[in-house]
Amino acid sequence: QQKLYARENANPMSGCLPLLIQFPVIIGLYSAITKPLMCVLHISVDKVNQALQLVGLDKAGYGQLDFISQFGTLREKVVASNIFNGQELSELDGLANGAFNFFGINLLGTPSYTQISILILIPVLCFVTSMAMSIIMNKTNTQAQAGGGCMKWGMPLFMSLFSTFIAFSVPGAVGLYWIFSNLASIVQTVVMNKYYNLWVMNAQDEAARFARRENEENALLSKYSGINIRSAYESLRKTG
């Protein structure tokens, strides 16, 4: 197998590159969502820590998310402290008044299976889109078809359940990113399979190879069509 990879200049780890590219995006997205005061509004760390300490919220974890979600009731106390200037207060009002809403869903909230709300749609759609992507890839990937049982369905099911579990542990915006990422992968797989199908491309290559060989054979037959092959062979034996 290694010789085959070397002969065809194939790198079995090349498929991991798209996944590695996504990590900085996910990390940046997670930071922007969990730390909106610093990453979105670019408020200094000192001011953010003062504000969180003033209202009794944790500086780590989802303290900034709680600050934004409760800003309506905390605003008067925050304004009286003079921690933020007028522009920063205006931007805080914008964040608190639906800047992270998506079709009525507050993406700063974290889905919970104990408190049923519309946010639970995000983990559910994470599972559905992840499984749909795995099913489509299994149908179009010849290596996946060659495998069976655990490798074919066990791993996709595990990864889908794992992403669903994570979606219950992070703000809804992160889960929404995964949903759109899965949908983009599904579209990409369908398009690539339609225009760059491995079986079709191999069949076209074989057909072209047979056509070239047939043309070469026809050219040879045309070139030596007037020659008696047996007589030529006997003549060569006598002279040789």
C-alpha positions as a Markdown table, in Angstrom:
| # | Residue | x | y | z |
|---|---|---|---|---|
| 1 | Gln | 0.0 | 0.0 | 0.0 |
| 2 | Gln | 2.8 | 2.4 | 0.8 |
| 3 | Lys | 4.4 | 1.6 | -2.6 |
| 4 | Leu | 1.1 | 2.4 | -4.2 |
| 5 | Tyr | 1.0 | 5.7 | -2.4 |
| 6 | Ala | 4.5 | 6.5 | -3.5 |
| 7 | Arg | 4.0 | 5.5 | -7.1 |
| 8 | Glu | 0.8 | 7.6 | -7.4 |
| 9 | Asn | 2.2 | 10.5 | -5.4 |
| 10 | Ala | -0.7 | 10.2 | -2.9 |
| 11 | Asn | -0.6 | 11.4 | 0.7 |
| 12 | Pro | -3.0 | 9.5 | 3.0 |
| 13 | Met | -2.9 | 12.5 | 5.4 |
| 14 | Ser | -3.9 | 15.1 | 2.9 |
| 15 | Gly | -7.6 | 14.6 | 3.8 |
| 16 | Cys | -6.7 | 16.0 | 7.3 |
| 17 | Leu | -5.7 | 19.4 | 5.9 |
| 18 | Pro | -9.2 | 20.8 | 5.5 |
| 19 | Leu | -10.0 | 19.8 | 9.1 |
| 20 | Leu | -6.8 | 21.5 | 10.4 |
| 21 | Ile | -7.8 | 24.7 | 8.5 |
| 22 | Gln | -11.1 | 24.8 | 10.4 |
| 23 | Phe | -9.5 | 24.7 | 13.9 |
| 24 | Pro | -8.4 | 28.4 | 13.9 |
| 25 | Val | -11.8 | 29.4 | 12.6 |
| 26 | Ile | -13.6 | 27.4 | 15.3 |
| 27 | Ile | -11.2 | 28.8 | 18.0 |
| 28 | Gly | -11.7 | 32.4 | 16.8 |
| 29 | Leu | -15.5 | 31.9 | 16.6 |
| 30 | Tyr | -15.6 | 30.4 | 20.1 |
| 31 | Ser | -13.6 | 33.3 | 21.5 |
| 32 | Ala | -15.7 | 35.9 | 19.7 |
| 33 | Ile | -18.9 | 34.3 | 21.1 |
| 34 | Thr | -17.8 | 33.6 | 24.7 |
| 35 | Lys | -15.9 | 36.9 | 25.0 |
| 36 | Pro | -18.0 | 39.4 | 23.1 |
| 37 | Leu | -16.9 | 42.4 | 25.2 |
| 38 | Met | -13.2 | 41.9 | 24.3 |
| 39 | Cys | -13.4 | 40.2 | 20.9 |
| 40 | Val | -16.4 | 42.0 | 19.4 |
| 41 | Leu | -16.4 | 45.4 | 21.1 |
| 42 | His | -12.6 | 45.4 | 21.7 |
| 43 | Ile | -13.1 | 46.7 | 25.3 |
| 44 | Ser | -9.9 | 46.5 | 27.4 |
| 45 | Val | -9.5 | 43.5 | 29.7 |
| 46 | Asp | -9.2 | 45.8 | 32.7 |
| 47 | Lys | -12.6 | 47.4 | 32.0 |
| 48 | Val | -14.2 | 44.0 | 31.4 |
| 49 | Asn | -12.9 | 42.6 | 34.6 |
| 50 | Gln | -14.0 | 45.7 | 36.6 |
| 51 | Ala | -17.5 | 45.4 | 35.1 |
| 52 | Leu | -17.8 | 41.6 | 35.8 |
| 53 | Gln | -16.5 | 42.1 | 39.4 |
| 54 | Leu | -19.0 | 45.0 | 39.9 |
| 55 | Val | -22.0 | 42.8 | 39.0 |
| 56 | Gly | -20.7 | 39.7 | 40.6 |
| 57 | Leu | -20.1 | 37.6 | 37.5 |
| 58 | Asp | -17.3 | 35.1 | 36.9 |
| 59 | Lys | -14.3 | 36.5 | 34.9 |
| 60 | Ala | -13.7 | 33.1 | 33.3 |
| 61 | Gly | -16.2 | 30.9 | 31.5 |
| 62 | Tyr | -19.3 | 32.5 | 30.2 |
| 63 | Gly | -19.2 | 35.6 | 32.5 |
| 64 | Gln | -19.2 | 38.0 | 29.5 |
| 65 | Leu | -22.2 | 36.2 | 27.9 |
| 66 | Asp | -24.1 | 36.4 | 31.2 |
| 67 | Phe | -23.2 | 40.1 | 31.4 |
| 68 | Ile | -24.7 | 40.7 | 27.9 |
| 69 | Ser | -27.8 | 38.7 | 28.5 |
| 70 | Gln | -28.5 | 40.4 | 31.8 |
| 71 | Phe | -27.4 | 43.9 | 30.7 |
| 72 | Gly | -31.0 | 45.2 | 30.7 |
| 73 | Thr | -31.2 | 44.8 | 34.4 |
| 74 | Leu | -27.6 | 45.7 | 35.1 |
| 75 | Arg | -27.4 | 48.8 | 32.9 |
| 76 | Glu | -28.2 | 51.3 | 35.6 |
| 77 | Lys | -25.6 | 50.0 | 37.9 |
| 78 | Val | -23.0 | 49.8 | 35.2 |
| 79 | Val | -23.7 | 53.4 | 34.0 |
| 80 | Ala | -23.3 | 54.7 | 37.6 |
| 81 | Ser | -19.9 | 53.1 | 37.9 |
| 82 | Asn | -18.5 | 55.1 | 34.9 |
| 83 | Ile | -16.5 | 52.1 | 33.8 |
| 84 | Phe | -17.6 | 52.5 | 30.2 |
| 85 | Asn | -17.7 | 55.6 | 28.0 |
| 86 | Gly | -20.8 | 56.7 | 26.0 |
| 87 | Gln | -19.8 | 54.8 | 22.8 |
| 88 | Glu | -19.1 | 51.6 | 24.7 |
| 89 | Leu | -22.4 | 51.8 | 26.4 |
| 90 | Ser | -24.2 | 52.3 | 23.1 |
| 91 | Glu | -22.4 | 49.3 | 21.7 |
| 92 | Leu | -23.3 | 47.2 | 24.8 |
| 93 | Asp | -26.9 | 48.2 | 24.2 |
| 94 | Gly | -26.7 | 46.9 | 20.6 |
| 95 | Leu | -25.3 | 43.6 | 21.7 |
| 96 | Ala | -27.9 | 43.2 | 24.5 |
| 97 | Asn | -30.8 | 44.1 | 22.1 |
| 98 | Gly | -30.6 | 41.2 | 19.7 |
| 99 | Ala | -27.2 | 41.5 | 17.9 |
| 100 | Phe | -26.8 | 37.7 | 18.4 |
| 101 | Asn | -30.3 | 36.8 | 17.5 |
| 102 | Phe | -30.9 | 34.5 | 14.5 |
| 103 | Phe | -34.6 | 34.1 | 13.4 |
| 104 | Gly | -35.6 | 34.8 | 17.0 |
| 105 | Ile | -33.1 | 32.4 | 18.5 |
| 106 | Asn | -30.6 | 33.9 | 21.0 |
| 107 | Leu | -27.3 | 32.4 | 19.9 |
| 108 | Leu | -25.6 | 33.5 | 23.1 |
| 109 | Gly | -27.7 | 31.0 | 25.0 |
| 110 | Thr | -26.6 | 27.4 | 25.7 |
| 111 | Pro | -29.0 | 24.6 | 24.7 |
| 112 | Ser | -30.2 | 22.4 | 27.5 |
| 113 | Tyr | -32.0 | 19.0 | 27.5 |
| 114 | Thr | -33.4 | 19.7 | 31.0 |
| 115 | Gln | -35.0 | 23.0 | 30.0 |
| 116 | Ile | -36.7 | 22.6 | 26.6 |
| 117 | Ser | -36.5 | 25.7 | 24.5 |
| 118 | Ile | -36.1 | 26.6 | 20.8 |
| 119 | Leu | -32.4 | 26.4 | 21.3 |
| 120 | Ile | -32.6 | 22.6 | 21.4 |
| 121 | Leu | -33.1 | 22.7 | 17.6 |
| 122 | Ile | -29.5 | 23.5 | 17.2 |
| 123 | Pro | -28.1 | 20.2 | 18.7 |
| 124 | Val | -30.8 | 18.2 | 17.0 |
| 125 | Leu | -29.9 | 19.8 | 13.6 |
| 126 | Cys | -26.2 | 19.2 | 14.4 |
| 127 | Phe | -26.9 | 15.5 | 14.7 |
| 128 | Val | -29.2 | 15.4 | 11.6 |
| 129 | Thr | -26.8 | 17.2 | 9.3 |
| 130 | Ser | -23.8 | 15.3 | 10.6 |
| 131 | Met | -25.5 | 11.9 | 9.9 |
| 132 | Ala | -26.7 | 13.1 | 6.5 |
| 133 | Met | -23.2 | 14.2 | 5.6 |
| 134 | Ser | -21.9 | 10.7 | 6.7 |
| 135 | Ile | -24.5 | 8.8 | 4.7 |
| 136 | Ile | -23.8 | 10.8 | 1.5 |
| 137 | Met | -20.1 | 10.4 | 1.9 |
| 138 | Asn | -20.5 | 6.7 | 2.5 |
| 139 | Lys | -22.5 | 6.4 | -0.7 |
| 140 | Thr | -19.9 | 8.3 | -2.8 |
| 141 | Asn | -16.7 | 7.1 | -1.1 |
| 142 | Thr | -15.4 | 3.8 | -2.5 |
| 143 | Gln | -13.2 | 3.2 | 0.5 |
| 144 | Ala | -16.1 | 3.7 | 2.9 |
| 145 | Gln | -18.1 | 1.2 | 0.8 |
| 146 | Ala | -15.3 | -1.4 | 1.1 |
| 147 | Gly | -15.4 | -1.2 | 4.9 |
| 148 | Gly | -18.3 | -2.4 | 6.9 |
| 149 | Gly | -20.0 | -2.5 | 10.2 |
| 150 | Cys | -18.2 | -0.4 | 12.8 |
| 151 | Met | -15.9 | 1.5 | 10.5 |
| 152 | Lys | -18.7 | 2.3 | 8.0 |
| 153 | Trp | -21.5 | 3.4 | 10.5 |
| 154 | Gly | -20.0 | 3.2 | 14.0 |
| 155 | Met | -17.6 | 6.1 | 13.6 |
| 156 | Pro | -20.0 | 8.5 | 11.8 |
| 157 | Leu | -22.6 | 7.7 | 14.5 |
| 158 | Phe | -20.1 | 8.3 | 17.3 |
| 159 | Met | -18.9 | 11.6 | 15.8 |
| 160 | Ser | -22.5 | 12.8 | 15.2 |
| 161 | Leu | -23.4 | 12.0 | 18.9 |
| 162 | Phe | -20.2 | 13.6 | 20.1 |
| 163 | Ser | -20.9 | 16.8 | 18.1 |
| 164 | Thr | -24.5 | 16.8 | 19.5 |
| 165 | Phe | -23.1 | 16.5 | 23.1 |
| 166 | Ile | -20.7 | 19.4 | 22.5 |
| 167 | Ala | -23.6 | 21.5 | 21.0 |
| 168 | Phe | -25.3 | 21.1 | 24.4 |
| 169 | Ser | -22.2 | 22.5 | 26.1 |
| 170 | Val | -21.4 | 25.6 | 24.1 |
| 171 | Pro | -23.4 | 28.7 | 23.0 |
| 172 | Gly | -25.9 | 28.2 | 20.2 |
| 173 | Ala | -23.7 | 30.2 | 17.8 |
| 174 | Val | -21.0 | 27.5 | 17.8 |
| 175 | Gly | -23.6 | 24.8 | 17.1 |
| 176 | Leu | -25.0 | 26.9 | 14.3 |
| 177 | Tyr | -21.6 | 27.1 | 12.7 |
| 178 | Trp | -21.3 | 23.3 | 12.7 |
| 179 | Ile | -24.7 | 23.0 | 11.1 |
| 180 | Phe | -23.8 | 25.3 | 8.2 |
| 181 | Ser | -20.4 | 23.6 | 8.0 |
| 182 | Asn | -22.1 | 20.2 | 7.6 |
| 183 | Leu | -24.5 | 21.6 | 5.0 |
| 184 | Ala | -21.6 | 23.1 | 3.0 |
| 185 | Ser | -19.8 | 19.7 | 3.1 |
| 186 | Ile | -22.9 | 18.0 | 1.9 |
| 187 | Val | -23.2 | 20.4 | -1.1 |
| 188 | Gln | -19.5 | 20.0 | -1.8 |
| 189 | Thr | -19.7 | 16.2 | -1.8 |
| 190 | Val | -22.7 | 16.1 | -4.1 |
| 191 | Val | -21.2 | 18.6 | -6.6 |
| 192 | Met | -17.8 | 16.8 | -6.6 |
| 193 | Asn | -19.5 | 13.4 | -7.0 |
| 194 | Lys | -21.5 | 14.7 | -9.9 |
| 195 | Tyr | -18.7 | 16.4 | -11.9 |
| 196 | Tyr | -15.7 | 14.5 | -10.6 |
| 197 | Asn | -17.1 | 11.0 | -9.9 |
| 198 | Leu | -14.2 | 8.5 | -9.4 |
| 199 | Trp | -16.0 | 5.7 | -11.2 |
| 200 | Val | -16.9 | 7.9 | -14.2 |
| 201 | Met | -13.4 | 9.3 | -14.5 |
| 202 | Asn | -11.8 | 5.8 | -14.4 |
| 203 | Ala | -14.3 | 4.6 | -17.0 |
| 204 | Gln | -13.5 | 7.5 | -19.2 |
| 205 | Asp | -9.7 | 6.9 | -18.8 |
| 206 | Glu | -10.2 | 3.2 | -19.7 |
| 207 | Ala | -12.3 | 4.1 | -22.7 |
| 208 | Ala | -9.7 | 6.5 | -23.9 |
| 209 | Arg | -6.9 | 3.9 | -23.4 |
| 210 | Phe | -8.8 | 1.3 | -25.4 |
| 211 | Ala | -9.5 | 3.8 | -28.1 |
| 212 | Arg | -5.8 | 4.7 | -28.4 |
| 213 | Arg | -4.9 | 1.0 | -28.5 |
| 214 | Glu | -7.5 | 0.3 | -31.2 |
| 215 | Asn | -6.2 | 3.2 | -33.3 |
| 216 | Glu | -2.7 | 1.9 | -33.0 |
| 217 | Glu | -3.8 | -1.6 | -34.0 |
| 218 | Asn | -5.7 | -0.3 | -37.0 |
| 219 | Ala | -2.7 | 1.7 | -38.0 |
| 220 | Leu | -0.5 | -1.4 | -37.9 |
| 221 | Leu | -3.0 | -3.4 | -39.9 |
| 222 | Ser | -3.3 | -0.7 | -42.5 |
| 223 | Lys | 0.5 | -0.5 | -42.8 |
| 224 | Tyr | 1.0 | -4.2 | -43.3 |
| 225 | Ser | -2.3 | -5.1 | -45.0 |
| 226 | Gly | -0.6 | -6.1 | -48.3 |
| 227 | Ile | 2.0 | -8.3 | -46.8 |
| 228 | Asn | 1.5 | -12.1 | -46.4 |
| 229 | Ile | 2.6 | -12.6 | -42.8 |
| 230 | Arg | 3.3 | -16.3 | -43.2 |
| 231 | Ser | 5.5 | -15.8 | -46.3 |
| 232 | Ala | 7.4 | -13.0 | -44.6 |
| 233 | Tyr | 7.9 | -15.2 | -41.5 |
| 234 | Glu | 9.2 | -18.1 | -43.6 |
| 235 | Ser | 11.5 | -15.7 | -45.5 |
| 236 | Leu | 12.9 | -14.4 | -42.3 |
| 237 | Arg | 13.6 | -17.9 | -41.1 |
| 238 | Lys | 15.5 | -18.8 | -44.2 |
| 239 | Thr | 17.6 | -15.7 | -44.2 |
| 240 | Gly | 18.1 | -15.7 | -40.5 |
